[in-house]
Amino acid sequence: MTKRSTRSGSSSLWWGWSRQTRRRFITGILFISLWIIGFFAFTLYPMAASLYYSFTEYHIKRAPEWIGLSNYVSLFRDRLFWKSLYNTGYMVVIGVPLSLLLSFVCALLLNIKIRGQSVYRVVYFLPSIVPTVASTLLWLWILNPNSGLLNTLLSHVGIRGPNWTRDPTWSKPSLILLGLWGVGNTIVIYLSGLQDVPVVLMEAAELDGANWWQRLWAVTIPLVSPITLFNLIIGVIATFQYFAQAYVLSAGVSPVGSGLGAPLNSTLFYSVYLYQQGFVYLKMGYASALAWILFIVIMICTLVLLRSSEHWTYYEGG
């Protein structure tokens, strides 16, 4: 009864439109038809297929065999699953806040009206357009324990540099250093937010006797808090999918494929482990289950951040 009434309502809505409105509607549908086809073919179908595969044992060469929740049960008993989750969490908890802090400080500096300001902005942004593989190879050379630039500089001040990329203790900090080098995009977003801070508010705070730190803490930081939220969510989602740098680093430490996560699984991030299961061991069912767990974790983290943002973000007029 309800379906019939809904269909009848849609039909009456369609025939209630004028001929010109119906023609515009059909034209609009035709214009977005390529997007609709692309969405179904490259987004919705792969998601639905991976959800089905996650409940199967699928090794590409054989047809998928339904095994229910076995892949998910095996995941929670898999030591490397927890290791990859820990490594990824380390990067999210330490790497993302550090990159946001550095980006904000750099944006503050680049917002100062000095001669050559545009040149400095270009210099800070340039590393972010260097291809990921090229920048990772560059940093592998910089962090080389024997002939690298960083350890050479440290040796001049009497400090013996660590074995950055081949020591499990220092491998993740090395990747965080690499990430901090390419924060140009985040700096630009912060810079645009800083330029929207009303000058009137800053002048009023100055007239009230507020010093630089008080103006920064009470005016600037609250007004750019929506930008911080955006950068935080984008950073968290990107870090949960951290792959290319860790893959190149592993290749620099050991032969490609065989040494993913080297040294000693300290760089076995979640996406790297997913890739290893799916494309090295060809366990597509298991990899699909990993992908769906990752999707759920990212969704939960994003919702928590959005919910908590009500307490620390400021929106003008609301």
Short mmCIF file of C-alpha atoms in Angstrom, two decimals:
data_model
loop_
_atom_site.label_atom_id
_atom_site.label_comp_id
_atom_site.label_asym_id
_atom_site.label_seq_id
_atom_site.Cartn_x
_atom_site.Cartn_y
_atom_site.Cartn_z
CA MET A 1 0.00 0.00 0.00
CA THR A 2 2.82 2.34 0.99
CA LYS A 3 4.90 1.43 -2.09
CA ARG A 4 1.86 1.93 -4.31
CA SER A 5 1.16 5.34 -2.79
CA THR A 6 4.87 6.32 -3.08
CA ARG A 7 4.96 5.21 -6.72
CA SER A 8 1.74 7.05 -7.33
CA GLY A 9 3.21 10.15 -5.62
CA SER A 10 6.37 10.00 -7.76
CA SER A 11 4.29 9.53 -10.88
CA SER A 12 2.02 12.44 -10.03
CA LEU A 13 5.12 14.54 -9.21
CA TRP A 14 6.61 13.70 -12.62
CA TRP A 15 3.39 14.51 -14.50
CA GLY A 16 2.86 17.55 -12.27
CA TRP A 17 6.05 19.07 -13.67
CA SER A 18 5.89 21.26 -16.72
CA ARG A 19 7.33 19.95 -19.97
CA GLN A 20 10.32 22.29 -19.63
CA THR A 21 11.04 21.08 -16.06
CA ARG A 22 10.95 17.43 -17.18
CA ARG A 23 13.29 18.24 -20.05
CA ARG A 24 15.72 19.98 -17.65
CA PHE A 25 15.56 17.01 -15.27
CA ILE A 26 16.40 14.55 -18.06
CA THR A 27 19.21 16.82 -19.27
CA GLY A 28 20.64 16.98 -15.74
CA ILE A 29 20.50 13.19 -15.39
CA LEU A 30 22.27 12.80 -18.73
CA PHE A 31 25.00 15.22 -17.66
CA ILE A 32 25.74 13.27 -14.46
CA SER A 33 25.19 9.86 -16.06
CA LEU A 34 28.94 9.32 -16.56
CA TRP A 35 29.53 10.05 -12.89
CA ILE A 36 26.72 7.65 -11.91
CA ILE A 37 28.20 4.89 -14.09
CA GLY A 38 31.67 5.57 -12.66
CA PHE A 39 30.33 5.54 -9.11
CA PHE A 40 28.61 2.20 -9.57
CA ALA A 41 31.49 0.63 -11.52
CA PHE A 42 34.50 1.93 -9.56
CA THR A 43 33.16 2.62 -6.06
CA LEU A 44 29.94 0.82 -5.17
CA TYR A 45 30.65 -2.48 -6.95
CA PRO A 46 34.24 -2.84 -5.61
CA MET A 47 33.00 -2.08 -2.10
CA ALA A 48 30.19 -4.62 -2.35
CA ALA A 49 32.56 -7.20 -3.89
CA SER A 50 35.20 -6.71 -1.18
CA LEU A 51 32.51 -7.07 1.51
CA TYR A 52 31.47 -10.40 -0.04
CA TYR A 53 35.09 -11.56 -0.44
CA SER A 54 35.77 -10.76 3.22
CA PHE A 55 33.45 -13.65 4.12
CA THR A 56 35.17 -16.04 1.72
CA GLU A 57 38.45 -17.82 1.20
CA TYR A 58 39.59 -16.34 -2.09
CA HIS A 59 43.02 -16.90 -3.65
CA ILE A 60 42.36 -15.50 -7.17
CA LYS A 61 43.13 -18.80 -8.91
CA ARG A 62 40.20 -20.51 -7.19
CA ALA A 63 36.57 -19.47 -6.95
CA PRO A 64 35.64 -17.79 -3.64
CA GLU A 65 34.52 -20.24 -0.97
CA TRP A 66 32.12 -18.97 1.70
CA ILE A 67 33.63 -19.31 5.20
CA GLY A 68 31.50 -16.85 7.16
CA LEU A 69 33.30 -14.85 9.83
CA SER A 70 36.47 -16.98 9.80
CA ASN A 71 38.61 -14.22 8.26
CA TYR A 72 37.55 -11.76 10.96
CA VAL A 73 38.13 -14.30 13.74
CA SER A 74 41.59 -15.09 12.31
CA LEU A 75 42.39 -11.38 12.20
CA PHE A 76 41.94 -10.94 15.92
CA ARG A 77 44.26 -13.92 16.53
CA ASP A 78 46.86 -12.60 14.10
CA ARG A 79 49.89 -11.11 15.86
CA LEU A 80 50.92 -9.12 12.80
CA PHE A 81 47.44 -7.58 12.56
CA TRP A 82 47.88 -6.08 16.04
CA LYS A 83 51.46 -5.10 15.23
CA SER A 84 50.37 -3.25 12.09
CA LEU A 85 47.56 -1.58 14.01
CA TYR A 86 50.02 -0.47 16.70
CA ASN A 87 52.50 0.89 14.13
CA THR A 88 49.73 2.82 12.38
CA GLY A 89 48.36 4.12 15.68
CA TYR A 90 51.87 5.33 16.59
CA MET A 91 51.98 7.42 13.42
CA VAL A 92 48.47 8.76 13.99
CA VAL A 93 49.01 9.69 17.65
CA ILE A 94 52.53 11.14 17.28
CA GLY A 95 53.00 12.03 13.62
CA VAL A 96 49.71 13.82 12.94
CA PRO A 97 49.81 16.24 15.94
CA LEU A 98 53.48 17.02 15.22
CA SER A 99 52.72 17.81 11.57
CA LEU A 100 49.79 20.05 12.59
CA LEU A 101 51.91 21.91 15.14
CA LEU A 102 54.78 22.43 12.69
CA SER A 103 52.37 23.54 9.95
CA PHE A 104 50.70 26.08 12.23
CA VAL A 105 54.03 27.53 13.41
CA CYS A 106 55.30 27.78 9.82
CA ALA A 107 52.04 29.43 8.72
CA LEU A 108 52.40 31.99 11.53
CA LEU A 109 55.93 32.80 10.35
CA LEU A 110 54.87 32.99 6.70
CA ASN A 111 52.02 35.34 7.63
CA ILE A 112 54.45 37.98 8.90
CA LYS A 113 54.72 40.91 6.50
CA ILE A 114 58.39 40.95 5.54
CA ARG A 115 60.32 41.46 2.31
CA GLY A 116 60.49 38.30 0.20
CA GLN A 117 57.39 36.82 1.85
CA SER A 118 56.19 35.14 -1.35
CA VAL A 119 59.63 33.56 -1.91
CA TYR A 120 59.60 32.04 1.58
CA ARG A 121 56.09 30.67 0.96
CA VAL A 122 57.23 28.98 -2.25
CA VAL A 123 60.27 27.51 -0.48
CA TYR A 124 58.09 26.00 2.26
CA PHE A 125 55.56 24.64 -0.24
CA LEU A 126 58.03 23.12 -2.71
CA PRO A 127 58.74 19.86 -0.79
CA SER A 128 55.05 18.96 -0.85
CA ILE A 129 55.04 18.71 -4.67
CA VAL A 130 58.07 16.42 -4.80
CA PRO A 131 56.88 12.88 -5.72
CA THR A 132 56.61 10.61 -2.70
CA VAL A 133 59.07 8.02 -3.99
CA ALA A 134 61.67 10.67 -4.86
CA SER A 135 61.38 12.39 -1.47
CA THR A 136 61.60 9.05 0.36
CA LEU A 137 64.74 8.08 -1.56
CA LEU A 138 66.23 11.51 -0.77
CA TRP A 139 65.55 11.00 2.93
CA LEU A 140 66.98 7.49 2.82
CA TRP A 141 70.22 9.15 1.77
CA ILE A 142 69.92 11.92 4.39
CA LEU A 143 69.27 9.33 7.14
CA ASN A 144 71.97 6.91 6.00
CA PRO A 145 73.79 5.99 9.22
CA ASN A 146 77.25 5.95 7.61
CA SER A 147 77.29 8.64 4.95
CA GLY A 148 73.99 10.48 5.51
CA LEU A 149 73.80 14.25 5.87
CA LEU A 150 72.03 14.21 9.25
CA ASN A 151 74.49 11.91 11.04
CA THR A 152 77.40 13.82 9.48
CA LEU A 153 76.05 17.09 10.92
CA LEU A 154 75.44 15.45 14.30
CA SER A 155 79.00 14.12 14.35
CA HIS A 156 80.32 17.69 14.00
CA VAL A 157 78.71 18.57 17.36
CA GLY A 158 79.92 15.38 19.02
CA ILE A 159 76.69 13.37 18.75
CA ARG A 160 76.69 9.88 17.33
CA GLY A 161 73.58 9.58 15.19
CA PRO A 162 71.38 6.49 15.42
CA ASN A 163 70.92 3.87 12.76
CA TRP A 164 67.80 5.66 11.57
CA THR A 165 66.16 3.36 9.03
CA ARG A 166 67.61 0.00 10.10
CA ASP A 167 66.96 0.24 13.82
CA PRO A 168 63.37 -0.74 14.83
CA THR A 169 63.46 1.95 17.52
CA TRP A 170 64.21 4.74 15.05
CA SER A 171 62.42 3.58 11.88
CA LYS A 172 59.05 5.17 12.71
CA PRO A 173 60.60 8.48 13.94
CA SER A 174 62.52 8.53 10.64
CA LEU A 175 59.26 8.31 8.70
CA ILE A 176 57.74 11.04 10.88
CA LEU A 177 60.73 13.26 10.02
CA LEU A 178 60.11 12.53 6.36
CA GLY A 179 56.44 13.44 6.78
CA LEU A 180 57.28 16.74 8.50
CA TRP A 181 59.36 17.74 5.48
CA GLY A 182 56.29 17.67 3.21
CA VAL A 183 53.68 19.62 5.21
CA GLY A 184 53.42 22.36 2.58
CA ASN A 185 49.76 21.66 1.78
CA THR A 186 48.75 21.93 5.44
CA ILE A 187 50.75 25.13 5.78
CA VAL A 188 48.87 26.69 2.86
CA ILE A 189 45.49 25.77 4.39
CA TYR A 190 46.52 27.24 7.76
CA LEU A 191 47.86 30.34 6.01
CA SER A 192 44.52 30.95 4.30
CA GLY A 193 42.80 30.62 7.69
CA LEU A 194 45.19 33.08 9.35
CA GLN A 195 44.48 35.66 6.69
CA ASP A 196 40.76 35.43 7.51
CA VAL A 197 41.32 36.35 11.17
CA PRO A 198 39.66 39.80 11.51
CA VAL A 199 42.21 42.56 12.07
CA VAL A 200 39.61 44.39 14.18
CA LEU A 201 39.67 41.61 16.79
CA MET A 202 43.46 41.64 16.96
CA GLU A 203 43.53 45.43 17.35
CA ALA A 204 40.83 45.32 20.03
CA ALA A 205 42.80 42.69 21.97
CA GLU A 206 45.96 44.79 21.62
CA LEU A 207 44.14 47.88 22.92
CA ASP A 208 43.00 45.80 25.91
CA GLY A 209 46.66 45.14 26.71
CA ALA A 210 46.95 41.59 25.39
CA ASN A 211 50.49 40.58 24.45
CA TRP A 212 51.46 38.45 21.44
CA TRP A 213 50.95 35.13 23.19
CA GLN A 214 47.58 36.16 24.65
CA ARG A 215 46.35 37.33 21.24
CA LEU A 216 47.51 34.05 19.72
CA TRP A 217 45.90 31.90 22.43
CA ALA A 218 42.61 33.81 22.83
CA VAL A 219 41.97 35.06 19.29
CA THR A 220 43.99 33.34 16.57
CA ILE A 221 43.86 29.71 17.71
CA PRO A 222 40.07 29.66 18.33
CA LEU A 223 39.38 31.34 14.99
CA VAL A 224 41.46 28.80 13.05
CA SER A 225 40.11 25.83 15.03
CA PRO A 226 37.80 24.75 12.15
CA ILE A 227 40.91 24.62 9.94
CA THR A 228 42.64 22.53 12.60
CA LEU A 229 39.69 20.13 12.64
CA PHE A 230 39.80 19.78 8.86
CA ASN A 231 43.56 19.19 8.81
CA LEU A 232 43.30 16.77 11.72
CA ILE A 233 40.65 14.61 10.06
CA ILE A 234 42.43 14.62 6.71
CA GLY A 235 45.73 13.81 8.45
CA VAL A 236 44.24 10.94 10.45
CA ILE A 237 42.56 9.39 7.40
CA ALA A 238 45.73 9.74 5.30
CA THR A 239 47.93 8.27 8.05
CA PHE A 240 45.68 5.24 8.49
CA GLN A 241 46.37 4.58 4.79
CA TYR A 242 50.12 5.18 5.10
CA PHE A 243 51.85 3.05 2.48
CA ALA A 244 54.24 4.47 -0.14
CA GLN A 245 56.96 5.79 2.18
CA ALA A 246 57.01 2.58 4.24
CA TYR A 247 57.13 0.46 1.07
CA VAL A 248 60.11 2.40 -0.34
CA LEU A 249 61.84 2.34 3.04
CA SER A 250 61.44 -1.45 3.26
CA ALA A 251 62.79 -1.78 -0.26
CA GLY A 252 65.84 0.22 0.79
CA VAL A 253 66.46 -2.08 3.74
CA SER A 254 65.76 -5.43 2.09
CA PRO A 255 64.59 -6.82 -1.29
CA VAL A 256 61.19 -5.54 -2.38
CA GLY A 257 58.26 -7.72 -1.31
CA SER A 258 60.22 -10.05 0.96
CA GLY A 259 61.09 -7.35 3.46
CA LEU A 260 57.83 -5.45 3.84
CA GLY A 261 57.74 -3.95 7.31
CA ALA A 262 61.51 -4.09 7.78
CA PRO A 263 63.29 -3.74 10.10
CA LEU A 264 61.62 -6.36 12.31
CA ASN A 265 58.07 -5.35 11.33
CA SER A 266 58.57 -1.90 12.83
CA THR A 267 57.26 -0.31 9.60
CA LEU A 268 54.57 -2.89 8.96
CA PHE A 269 51.73 -0.38 8.79
CA TYR A 270 48.14 -1.44 8.28
CA SER A 271 48.01 -0.67 4.54
CA VAL A 272 51.36 -2.38 4.03
CA TYR A 273 50.09 -5.51 5.77
CA LEU A 274 46.88 -5.37 3.72
CA TYR A 275 48.94 -5.12 0.52
CA GLN A 276 51.15 -8.00 1.66
CA GLN A 277 48.18 -10.27 2.31
CA GLY A 278 46.36 -9.33 -0.89
CA PHE A 279 49.09 -8.90 -3.50
CA VAL A 280 52.08 -10.86 -2.15
CA TYR A 281 50.30 -13.85 -0.57
CA LEU A 282 47.18 -13.45 -2.82
CA LYS A 283 44.82 -13.92 0.14
CA MET A 284 42.11 -11.66 -1.25
CA GLY A 285 39.46 -12.73 1.25
CA TYR A 286 41.71 -12.03 4.21
CA ALA A 287 42.84 -8.71 2.68
CA SER A 288 39.20 -7.71 2.12
CA ALA A 289 38.45 -8.35 5.78
CA LEU A 290 41.46 -6.18 6.68
CA ALA A 291 40.13 -3.43 4.41
CA TRP A 292 36.72 -3.44 6.06
CA ILE A 293 38.23 -3.32 9.54
CA LEU A 294 40.29 -0.34 8.39
CA PHE A 295 37.16 1.33 7.02
CA ILE A 296 35.36 0.85 10.35
CA VAL A 297 38.33 2.14 12.38
CA ILE A 298 38.65 5.26 10.21
CA MET A 299 34.91 5.90 10.41
CA ILE A 300 34.91 5.59 14.21
CA CYS A 301 37.93 7.90 14.57
CA THR A 302 36.34 10.48 12.26
CA LEU A 303 33.04 10.41 14.16
CA VAL A 304 34.86 10.75 17.50
CA LEU A 305 36.82 13.73 16.21
CA LEU A 306 33.69 15.39 14.83
CA ARG A 307 31.82 14.78 18.08
CA SER A 308 34.68 16.09 20.25
CA SER A 309 35.12 19.13 18.00
CA GLU A 310 31.96 20.63 19.51
CA HIS A 311 34.06 21.38 22.60
CA TRP A 312 37.15 22.90 20.98
CA THR A 313 36.15 24.46 17.65
CA TYR A 314 34.70 27.92 17.23
CA TYR A 315 32.36 28.89 14.41
CA GLU A 316 31.50 32.53 13.99
CA GLY A 317 27.76 32.96 14.40
CA GLY A 318 27.07 29.42 15.53
#
